[in-house]
Coordinates of C-alpha atoms and ligand atoms in Angstrom, one line a residue:
M81 CA 21.3 15.4 -37.3
T82 CA 24.8 14.3 -38.2
H83 CA 26.5 12.3 -35.4
P84 CA 29.7 14.2 -34.2
A85 CA 31.6 11.1 -35.4
Q86 CA 30.7 11.4 -38.9
P87 CA 33.9 12.6 -41.0
K88 CA 33.8 15.6 -43.3
A89 CA 34.3 12.8 -46.0
S90 CA 35.6 9.3 -46.4
H91 CA 39.2 9.9 -47.7
F92 CA 41.9 12.4 -47.1
I93 CA 43.9 12.9 -50.3
N94 CA 46.5 15.5 -51.3
G95 CA 45.6 17.7 -48.3
E96 CA 41.9 17.7 -48.3
Y97 CA 38.9 15.5 -47.6
V98 CA 37.6 13.9 -50.8
E99 CA 34.3 12.0 -51.2
D100 CA 33.3 9.6 -53.9
T101 CA 29.8 8.0 -52.9
A102 CA 30.1 5.5 -55.9
G103 CA 32.0 3.4 -53.4
T104 CA 30.5 0.7 -51.3
P105 CA 28.9 2.2 -48.1
I106 CA 30.6 1.2 -45.0
P107 CA 28.5 1.7 -41.9
V108 CA 30.4 2.7 -38.7
I109 CA 28.7 1.1 -35.7
Y110 CA 29.2 2.2 -32.1
A111 CA 30.1 -1.1 -30.2
A112 CA 28.7 0.1 -27.0
T113 CA 25.1 0.5 -28.4
G114 CA 24.9 -1.0 -31.9
E115 CA 23.8 2.3 -33.2
Q116 CA 25.2 3.5 -36.7
I117 CA 27.1 6.7 -36.1
A118 CA 28.7 7.4 -39.4
T119 CA 29.0 6.2 -43.1
V120 CA 32.2 6.2 -45.3
Y121 CA 32.4 4.9 -48.7
A122 CA 35.1 2.5 -49.8
A123 CA 37.7 3.7 -52.3
T124 CA 36.8 3.3 -56.0
P125 CA 39.4 2.8 -58.4
A126 CA 39.4 6.5 -59.2
I127 CA 40.1 7.3 -55.5
V128 CA 42.9 4.7 -55.2
E129 CA 44.6 6.3 -58.3
Q130 CA 44.3 9.7 -57.0
A131 CA 45.8 8.5 -53.5
L132 CA 48.7 6.9 -55.1
S133 CA 49.5 9.4 -57.8
T134 CA 49.5 12.3 -55.6
A135 CA 51.6 10.5 -52.8
K136 CA 54.1 9.5 -55.6
A137 CA 54.2 13.0 -56.9
A138 CA 54.8 14.5 -53.3
Q139 CA 57.5 12.1 -52.0
K140 CA 60.5 13.5 -54.1
E141 CA 60.3 17.0 -52.9
W142 CA 59.7 15.8 -49.2
A143 CA 62.7 13.7 -49.3
K144 CA 64.7 16.6 -50.6
M145 CA 63.9 18.7 -47.3
T146 CA 66.2 18.3 -44.5
G147 CA 65.5 15.7 -41.8
T148 CA 65.1 18.7 -39.4
E149 CA 62.7 20.3 -41.4
R150 CA 60.5 17.1 -41.7
G151 CA 61.0 16.4 -38.0
R152 CA 59.7 19.9 -37.2
I153 CA 56.3 19.1 -38.9
L154 CA 56.2 15.7 -37.4
R155 CA 56.9 17.3 -33.7
R156 CA 54.2 19.9 -34.6
A157 CA 51.8 17.2 -35.4
A158 CA 52.6 15.6 -31.9
D159 CA 51.8 18.9 -30.3
I160 CA 48.5 19.4 -32.0
T161 CA 47.7 15.7 -31.3
R162 CA 48.3 16.2 -27.4
E163 CA 46.4 19.4 -27.5
R164 CA 43.3 17.6 -28.9
N165 CA 43.8 14.7 -27.0
H166 CA 40.2 14.6 -25.4
E167 CA 38.4 15.1 -28.7
L168 CA 40.6 12.5 -30.4
S169 CA 40.1 10.1 -27.5
V170 CA 36.3 10.4 -27.8
L171 CA 36.5 9.7 -31.6
E172 CA 38.7 6.5 -30.9
T173 CA 36.1 5.3 -28.4
Y174 CA 33.3 5.8 -31.1
D175 CA 35.5 4.0 -33.5
T176 CA 36.5 1.1 -31.3
G177 CA 34.3 1.0 -28.2
K178 CA 37.1 1.1 -26.1
P179 CA 36.6 3.0 -22.9
L180 CA 37.7 6.6 -22.6
Q181 CA 39.6 5.7 -19.4
E182 CA 42.0 3.8 -21.9
T183 CA 41.7 6.0 -24.9
L184 CA 42.6 9.1 -23.0
V185 CA 46.0 7.7 -22.0
A186 CA 46.9 4.9 -24.8
D187 CA 45.7 6.1 -28.2
A188 CA 46.3 9.6 -29.4
T189 CA 48.9 9.9 -26.8
S190 CA 50.9 6.9 -28.1
G191 CA 50.4 8.4 -31.7
A192 CA 51.8 11.6 -30.5
D193 CA 54.9 9.9 -28.9
A194 CA 55.6 8.4 -32.1
L195 CA 55.2 11.5 -34.0
E196 CA 57.5 13.2 -31.5
Y197 CA 60.1 10.4 -31.3
F198 CA 60.6 10.2 -35.1
G199 CA 60.4 13.7 -35.5
G200 CA 63.2 14.0 -33.2
L201 CA 65.1 11.3 -35.0
A202 CA 64.6 12.8 -38.6
G203 CA 67.5 15.3 -38.5
S204 CA 69.9 12.5 -37.2
L205 CA 69.6 10.1 -40.0
T206 CA 73.1 9.8 -41.5
G207 CA 75.3 7.5 -43.4
E208 CA 78.7 6.2 -42.8
H209 CA 82.1 7.0 -43.9
I210 CA 84.2 3.8 -44.5
P211 CA 88.1 4.6 -45.1
M212 CA 89.6 2.4 -47.8
G213 CA 93.3 3.7 -47.6
E214 CA 93.2 6.8 -49.7
D215 CA 89.9 5.8 -51.2
W216 CA 86.8 5.8 -49.2
V217 CA 83.1 4.4 -49.3
Y218 CA 80.3 6.5 -48.0
T219 CA 76.7 5.5 -47.4
V220 CA 73.5 7.3 -47.7
R221 CA 70.5 6.3 -45.9
E222 CA 67.7 7.0 -48.4
A223 CA 63.9 7.0 -48.4
L224 CA 62.1 3.8 -50.0
G225 CA 59.7 6.0 -51.8
L226 CA 55.9 5.4 -51.7
C227 CA 54.8 3.3 -48.7
V228 CA 51.4 1.8 -48.0
G229 CA 50.2 1.1 -44.4
I230 CA 47.2 -1.1 -43.8
G231 CA 45.8 -1.2 -40.2
A232 CA 43.9 -3.6 -37.9
W233 CA 40.9 -2.2 -35.8
N234 CA 42.3 -2.4 -32.3
Y235 CA 44.3 0.8 -32.4
P236 CA 43.5 2.8 -35.3
T237 CA 45.2 6.1 -34.3
Q238 CA 48.2 4.3 -33.0
I239 CA 48.6 2.2 -35.9
A240 CA 48.1 5.2 -38.4
C241 CA 51.0 7.0 -36.4
W242 CA 53.4 4.1 -35.7
K243 CA 53.5 3.6 -39.5
G244 CA 53.3 7.1 -40.7
A245 CA 55.7 8.8 -38.5
P246 CA 58.8 6.8 -39.2
A247 CA 57.9 6.6 -43.0
L248 CA 57.7 10.3 -43.1
A249 CA 60.7 10.8 -41.0
C250 CA 62.8 9.0 -43.5
G251 CA 61.5 10.9 -46.5
N252 CA 58.7 8.5 -47.8
S253 CA 55.2 9.5 -48.7
M254 CA 52.4 7.0 -47.3
V255 CA 48.9 6.0 -48.3
F256 CA 47.1 4.5 -45.2
K257 CA 44.1 2.3 -45.3
P258 CA 42.5 1.7 -41.9
S259 CA 40.4 -1.3 -41.1
E260 CA 36.9 -1.0 -42.6
T261 CA 35.8 -1.6 -38.8
T262 CA 37.4 1.7 -37.5
P263 CA 37.8 4.0 -40.4
L264 CA 37.5 7.4 -38.4
C265 CA 40.7 8.0 -36.6
A266 CA 43.3 7.8 -39.3
L267 CA 41.4 10.7 -41.2
K268 CA 42.2 12.8 -38.2
V269 CA 45.9 11.9 -38.2
A270 CA 46.1 13.0 -42.0
E271 CA 44.2 16.1 -41.0
I272 CA 46.5 17.0 -38.2
L273 CA 49.9 16.2 -40.3
H274 CA 48.5 18.5 -42.9
E275 CA 47.7 21.3 -40.5
A276 CA 51.2 20.8 -39.1
G277 CA 52.7 21.6 -42.5
A278 CA 53.1 18.2 -44.2
P279 CA 52.9 18.9 -48.0
A280 CA 49.8 17.8 -49.7
G281 CA 49.9 14.2 -50.8
I282 CA 52.5 13.1 -48.3
Y283 CA 50.0 11.2 -45.9
N284 CA 46.8 10.2 -47.7
V285 CA 44.1 7.9 -46.0
I286 CA 41.6 6.0 -48.3
Q287 CA 39.0 3.6 -46.9
G288 CA 38.0 0.2 -48.0
M289 CA 37.9 -3.6 -47.4
G290 CA 40.5 -6.1 -48.2
E291 CA 40.2 -5.4 -52.0
V292 CA 41.3 -1.9 -51.6
G293 CA 44.3 -3.0 -49.5
G294 CA 44.9 -5.6 -52.4
A295 CA 44.9 -3.0 -55.0
L296 CA 47.3 -0.7 -53.0
V297 CA 49.7 -3.6 -52.5
A298 CA 49.7 -4.7 -56.0
D299 CA 50.3 -1.4 -57.5
P300 CA 53.9 -1.0 -59.1
R301 CA 54.4 2.5 -58.0
V302 CA 54.5 1.2 -54.2
D303 CA 57.9 0.6 -52.7
K304 CA 56.9 -0.8 -49.3
V305 CA 54.0 -2.3 -47.4
S306 CA 53.6 -2.1 -43.6
L307 CA 50.5 -4.3 -42.4
T308 CA 49.1 -4.8 -39.0
G309 CA 46.7 -7.7 -39.1
S310 CA 46.2 -11.3 -38.6
V311 CA 48.5 -14.0 -40.0
P312 CA 46.3 -15.3 -42.7
T313 CA 46.1 -11.8 -44.2
G314 CA 49.6 -11.2 -43.5
K315 CA 50.6 -14.2 -45.6
K316 CA 48.5 -12.9 -48.5
V317 CA 49.8 -9.4 -48.3
Y318 CA 53.4 -10.6 -48.1
A319 CA 53.1 -12.9 -51.0
A320 CA 51.4 -10.0 -53.0
A321 CA 54.2 -7.7 -52.0
A322 CA 56.9 -10.4 -52.8
A323 CA 55.6 -10.5 -56.4
G324 CA 56.6 -6.8 -56.8
M325 CA 59.8 -7.3 -54.8
K326 CA 58.5 -4.6 -52.3
H327 CA 59.9 -4.1 -48.9
V328 CA 57.5 -5.4 -46.0
T329 CA 56.8 -4.9 -42.4
M330 CA 54.3 -7.5 -41.0
E331 CA 53.0 -7.0 -37.5
L332 CA 50.6 -9.9 -37.0
G333 CA 48.9 -12.1 -34.4
G334 CA 50.1 -14.0 -31.4
K335 CA 49.4 -16.5 -28.8
S336 CA 52.0 -15.3 -26.3
P337 CA 53.1 -17.1 -23.1
L338 CA 53.2 -15.3 -19.7
I339 CA 55.1 -17.5 -17.3
I340 CA 54.5 -17.1 -13.7
F341 CA 57.1 -18.9 -11.3
D342 CA 56.1 -19.6 -7.8
D343 CA 58.6 -17.2 -6.4
A344 CA 56.8 -14.3 -8.0
D345 CA 55.1 -11.4 -6.3
I346 CA 51.5 -12.6 -6.8
D347 CA 49.9 -9.3 -6.9
N348 CA 52.2 -8.1 -9.6
A349 CA 51.8 -11.2 -11.7
V350 CA 48.0 -11.0 -11.3
G351 CA 48.3 -7.4 -12.5
G352 CA 50.5 -8.4 -15.5
A353 CA 48.0 -11.1 -16.4
I354 CA 45.1 -8.6 -16.3
N355 CA 47.0 -6.0 -18.4
G356 CA 47.9 -8.9 -20.9
N357 CA 44.5 -10.2 -21.3
F358 CA 41.8 -7.6 -20.6
Y359 CA 43.1 -4.2 -21.7
S360 CA 41.2 -3.2 -24.8
S361 CA 38.8 -6.1 -23.9
G362 CA 41.5 -8.5 -24.9
Q363 CA 41.8 -7.2 -28.5
V364 CA 45.6 -6.7 -28.3
C365 CA 48.0 -8.8 -30.5
S366 CA 50.8 -9.1 -28.0
N367 CA 48.5 -10.2 -25.3
G368 CA 49.9 -13.1 -23.0
T369 CA 46.9 -15.3 -23.4
R370 CA 48.7 -18.5 -22.4
V371 CA 49.3 -17.9 -18.6
F372 CA 51.6 -20.6 -17.4
V373 CA 51.4 -20.7 -13.5
Q374 CA 53.8 -23.0 -11.5
K375 CA 51.9 -25.6 -9.6
G376 CA 52.7 -24.3 -6.1
I377 CA 50.7 -21.0 -6.6
K378 CA 48.2 -22.0 -8.9
E379 CA 45.1 -21.8 -6.6
K380 CA 46.3 -18.8 -4.6
F381 CA 47.0 -17.0 -8.2
L382 CA 43.5 -18.0 -9.4
A383 CA 41.8 -16.7 -6.3
R384 CA 43.5 -13.4 -6.5
L385 CA 42.8 -13.0 -10.2
A386 CA 39.2 -13.9 -9.8
E387 CA 38.8 -11.4 -7.2
R388 CA 40.6 -8.6 -9.0
T389 CA 38.8 -9.4 -12.3
G390 CA 35.5 -9.0 -10.5
N391 CA 36.4 -5.4 -10.0
A392 CA 36.3 -4.6 -13.7
I393 CA 33.6 -2.1 -14.4
L394 CA 31.7 -2.9 -17.6
G395 CA 29.6 0.1 -18.8
D396 CA 29.3 3.2 -20.9
P397 CA 32.9 3.6 -22.5
M398 CA 32.2 7.5 -22.3
D399 CA 32.1 7.3 -18.7
E400 CA 35.7 7.5 -17.3
A401 CA 34.7 5.2 -14.3
T402 CA 34.2 2.3 -16.9
S403 CA 37.3 0.1 -17.3
F404 CA 36.1 -2.6 -19.7
G405 CA 34.4 -2.0 -22.9
P406 CA 32.6 -4.2 -25.5
M407 CA 34.2 -6.2 -28.5
V408 CA 34.7 -3.9 -31.5
T409 CA 31.9 -5.6 -33.6
E410 CA 29.0 -8.1 -33.1
N411 CA 31.0 -10.3 -35.3
Q412 CA 34.1 -10.3 -33.3
M413 CA 31.9 -11.0 -30.2
N414 CA 30.3 -14.0 -31.7
I415 CA 33.8 -15.4 -32.7
V416 CA 35.0 -15.0 -29.1
L417 CA 31.7 -16.4 -27.5
G418 CA 32.3 -19.5 -29.9
Y419 CA 35.8 -19.8 -28.4
I420 CA 34.4 -19.6 -25.0
E421 CA 32.1 -22.4 -25.7
K422 CA 34.9 -24.5 -27.1
G423 CA 36.9 -24.0 -24.0
K424 CA 34.0 -25.2 -22.0
E425 CA 33.4 -28.1 -24.4
E426 CA 37.0 -29.3 -24.4
G427 CA 37.1 -29.5 -20.4
A428 CA 38.5 -26.3 -19.3
R429 CA 37.3 -24.9 -15.9
V430 CA 35.6 -21.5 -15.9
V431 CA 37.1 -19.4 -13.0
C432 CA 35.1 -16.1 -13.9
G433 CA 33.2 -14.8 -16.7
G434 CA 32.5 -17.3 -19.5
A435 CA 29.4 -15.6 -21.1
R436 CA 28.0 -12.4 -22.8
A437 CA 27.3 -9.6 -20.3
D438 CA 23.8 -8.9 -19.7
M439 CA 23.6 -5.4 -21.2
D440 CA 23.2 -3.6 -24.6
G441 CA 26.1 -3.4 -26.9
Y442 CA 28.8 -6.2 -27.7
Y443 CA 30.2 -6.9 -24.1
I444 CA 31.7 -10.1 -23.1
Q445 CA 32.6 -10.8 -19.4
P446 CA 36.4 -10.8 -18.8
T447 CA 36.9 -14.6 -18.6
V448 CA 39.4 -16.9 -17.1
F449 CA 39.7 -20.6 -17.7
A450 CA 41.9 -22.7 -15.6
D451 CA 43.1 -26.4 -15.9
V452 CA 43.7 -25.6 -19.8
T453 CA 46.1 -28.1 -21.5
D454 CA 48.2 -27.3 -24.4
D455 CA 46.1 -29.2 -27.0
M456 CA 42.8 -27.3 -26.3
T457 CA 41.7 -24.9 -29.0
I458 CA 41.6 -21.9 -26.5
A459 CA 45.4 -22.5 -26.0
R460 CA 46.4 -22.7 -29.6
E461 CA 44.3 -20.2 -31.6
E462 CA 44.4 -16.4 -31.2
I463 CA 41.2 -15.4 -29.8
F464 CA 41.4 -11.5 -29.7
G465 CA 39.0 -11.2 -27.1
P466 CA 38.9 -11.2 -23.1
V467 CA 39.8 -14.9 -22.7
M468 CA 42.7 -15.9 -20.5
S469 CA 43.9 -19.6 -20.5
V470 CA 45.7 -20.5 -17.2
L471 CA 47.8 -23.7 -17.7
D472 CA 49.9 -25.2 -15.0
F473 CA 53.7 -26.3 -15.0
D474 CA 56.2 -28.0 -12.9
T475 CA 59.8 -27.0 -14.1
E476 CA 61.6 -24.3 -16.0
E477 CA 62.7 -26.7 -18.9
E478 CA 59.2 -27.9 -19.4
V479 CA 57.5 -24.5 -19.5
I480 CA 60.2 -23.2 -21.9
A481 CA 59.3 -26.0 -24.3
R482 CA 55.7 -25.8 -24.0
A483 CA 55.8 -21.8 -24.4
N484 CA 57.6 -22.1 -27.7
D485 CA 55.4 -24.8 -29.0
T486 CA 53.4 -22.5 -31.3
E487 CA 53.4 -21.0 -34.7
F488 CA 53.4 -17.7 -33.2
G489 CA 56.2 -15.6 -31.7
L490 CA 55.0 -12.1 -30.9
S491 CA 55.5 -11.6 -27.1
A492 CA 56.4 -13.3 -24.1
G493 CA 56.6 -12.5 -20.2
V494 CA 58.1 -14.0 -17.1
F495 CA 57.2 -13.1 -13.5
T496 CA 60.0 -14.2 -10.9
N497 CA 62.1 -12.8 -8.2
D498 CA 65.0 -14.9 -9.4
F499 CA 66.7 -12.5 -11.8
S500 CA 69.1 -15.0 -13.4
R501 CA 66.2 -17.2 -14.0
A502 CA 64.2 -14.4 -15.6
H503 CA 66.9 -13.6 -18.1
R504 CA 67.6 -17.2 -18.7
V505 CA 64.1 -18.1 -19.5
I506 CA 63.6 -15.0 -21.7
G507 CA 66.9 -15.8 -23.7
Q508 CA 65.3 -19.1 -24.6
L509 CA 61.7 -17.9 -25.6
E510 CA 60.9 -17.5 -29.2
A511 CA 59.3 -14.0 -29.2
G512 CA 60.1 -10.5 -30.5
S513 CA 58.9 -8.4 -27.6
C514 CA 59.4 -9.6 -24.2
F515 CA 58.8 -8.5 -20.6
I516 CA 60.2 -9.3 -17.3
N517 CA 58.0 -8.7 -14.2
S518 CA 55.8 -6.7 -16.5
Y519 CA 53.4 -7.2 -19.5
N520 CA 52.4 -5.2 -22.5
D521 CA 54.5 -2.1 -22.2
A522 CA 55.1 -0.6 -25.7
P523 CA 56.9 2.7 -25.4
V524 CA 58.0 4.1 -28.8
E525 CA 61.6 4.0 -27.8
A526 CA 61.6 0.0 -27.7
P527 CA 61.4 -2.2 -30.9
F528 CA 58.0 -4.0 -31.2
G529 CA 57.4 -6.9 -33.6
G530 CA 57.4 -10.8 -33.8
V531 CA 59.3 -13.8 -34.9
K532 CA 58.0 -16.9 -36.5
A533 CA 54.5 -16.4 -37.9
S534 CA 53.9 -13.2 -35.9
G535 CA 55.8 -11.2 -38.4
V536 CA 58.6 -9.7 -40.2
G537 CA 60.4 -6.4 -39.4
R538 CA 60.1 -4.1 -36.4
E539 CA 58.0 -1.1 -35.6
N540 CA 59.0 1.8 -33.4
S541 CA 62.6 2.7 -31.9
K542 CA 65.6 3.1 -34.2
E543 CA 64.9 -0.3 -35.8
A544 CA 61.8 1.3 -37.6
I545 CA 64.2 3.6 -39.4
K546 CA 65.8 0.5 -40.9
H547 CA 62.5 -0.8 -42.3
F548 CA 61.5 2.6 -43.8
S549 CA 64.9 3.4 -45.5
Q550 CA 67.6 1.7 -47.6
V551 CA 71.3 2.3 -47.8
K552 CA 73.1 3.4 -50.8
S553 CA 76.9 2.6 -50.9
V554 CA 79.2 4.8 -52.9
Y555 CA 82.7 3.8 -53.6
V556 CA 85.1 6.9 -54.3
R557 CA 88.5 6.2 -55.9
M558 CA 91.1 8.9 -55.6
G559 CA 93.7 7.5 -58.1
D560 CA 93.9 5.8 -61.5
V561 CA 91.6 2.9 -62.4
E562 CA 93.5 -0.3 -63.1
A563 CA 92.0 -2.6 -65.6
A564 CA 92.9 -5.8 -67.3
F565 CA 93.0 -4.5 -70.7
Ligands
NDP1640 P1 42.8 -8.7 -40.7 O1 44.0 -9.3 -41.0 O2 41.5 -9.2 -41.0 O3 42.9 -7.3 -41.5 C1 43.9 -6.4 -41.2 C2 43.9 -5.3 -42.5 O4 44.2 -5.7 -43.7 C3 42.5 -4.6 -42.6 O5 42.6 -3.2 -42.9 C4 42.1 -5.4 -43.6 O6 40.9 -4.7 -44.4 C5 43.2 -5.5 -44.6 N1 43.2 -6.6 -45.6 C6 42.4 -7.8 -45.6 N2 42.7 -8.6 -46.6 C7 43.6 -7.9 -47.3 C8 44.3 -8.2 -48.6 N3 44.1 -9.3 -49.2 N4 45.1 -7.5 -49.0 C9 45.4 -6.2 -48.3 N5 44.8 -5.8 -47.2 C10 43.9 -6.7 -46.7 O7 43.0 -8.1 -39.0 P2 42.0 -7.4 -38.2 O8 41.6 -6.2 -38.6 O9 40.9 -8.5 -37.9 O10 42.9 -7.3 -36.8 C11 43.1 -8.3 -35.9 C12 44.4 -9.0 -36.2 O11 45.4 -8.0 -36.1 C13 44.8 -10.0 -35.1 O12 45.2 -11.3 -35.6 C14 45.7 -9.2 -34.3 O13 46.8 -10.1 -33.6 C15 46.5 -8.5 -35.4 N6 47.2 -7.4 -34.8 C16 48.7 -7.3 -34.7 C17 49.3 -6.4 -34.2 C18 50.8 -6.4 -34.2 O14 51.4 -5.2 -33.9 N7 51.6 -7.5 -34.3 C19 48.5 -5.2 -33.5 C20 47.2 -5.2 -33.6 C21 46.6 -6.2 -34.3 P3 39.6 -5.0 -44.0 O15 39.4 -5.5 -42.5 O16 38.9 -3.6 -43.9 O17 38.8 -5.9 -44.8

């Protein structure tokens, strides 16, 4: 019998599901059991062509609609997404292995927020009037054209919406390629947009590995590429986009600092460290994986952290009591276990966890290392799993320098009750998305994105509009034209 997670077909193009079994089969594995629950097929060149040509053809008419009309469709899609939240959350759990306790509140719901927010903004996108004496200049905010979205596997619904909603609000069309690891959820986003009234071709989804993404990025009809992925992939995609002078948004990896001063509320700081390391089993780009704790509270902090981490409930992700799920794939589990071994070899102290969990599926125990030093591999490289490194520090000046000593710059957080210190420290941290006495909040109203190797451009908020549109400037002369001859 077909598993309920099996989609009707692999691709959604021009308003309908499309199959082409000539593509490479991609098995979809449920991370909690290792069972194959679905199969999709990578896009063949014919499918890539169909996706691009229909998206290209649909865009001009879509851009001619008023922003209010486009926005209405996006807001309707938000409503449908919310109505189906349970069903979509179950699918997200099958796709990623993340516990239903999380997916019910963080995935389709955050996708719906993006559809609603950008749907609301669509009608308000205007240009400027710039007086020049009796002449004037006016500006028009225009769509870029055909955009490509490429997603990572940790938030398949959210990423599909965070890219699709602002792109469509501005009058662009989009071809979205999810990660081959989590191909199911974006198809639902396309289906819902279509049901809400989006014209055929405006939001197409096709499957495939890196080479399908590469074919999309290289196509001369594509005007913009928005990628969520790792830094190495980001460098390749950015270079390929540059060859065609395309716009880019790069949402890449991080190794973000979370700084806890000794005057902080310990339980809040522990809560921030847990949210910033163990949500989605640590598979979050903005995680604060380098937790710098001022020496005066170190042991107290570690004791409370170990106690609360011990309350994590590992288990069946479909059971709403489960608060901690498996790694997305066996491969990702092995990568993370490799980092854990490296941490032990390099002399870090295991405070809790430190091994695979003794159960079926790709579960790793939430792991805390203490006595981590800046040069250790676990303090330098993005692990993308439930591994927290706790480092000690003495002074504010020292911790700022050490926090910034990384190629990454996605996020940063500070816990302190001294508000002038909080702002002073945040002001000096090289990161795009920061938190004071909190960690990992990502409301659609706030810009999200990184500096340094962590990315280019911003998602969410009004900033995203700038990255999915361009400004045309028009000079209007009222009098005669003076010329030299
Ligand atoms: P990858 O970089 O491996 O892949 C990202 C996407 O790019 C996938 O869909 C992948 O396809 C595709 N891809 C790979 N090679 C190419 C290429 N040459 N041209 C075009 N597309 C290509 O990332 P992961 O999926 O492993 O996700 C984890 C990474 O994503 C982490 O580094 C994490 O920090 C980052 N991330 C960043 C976020 C942010 O907003 N800053 C949010 C979430 C994650 P396929 O995998 O199917 O081969």
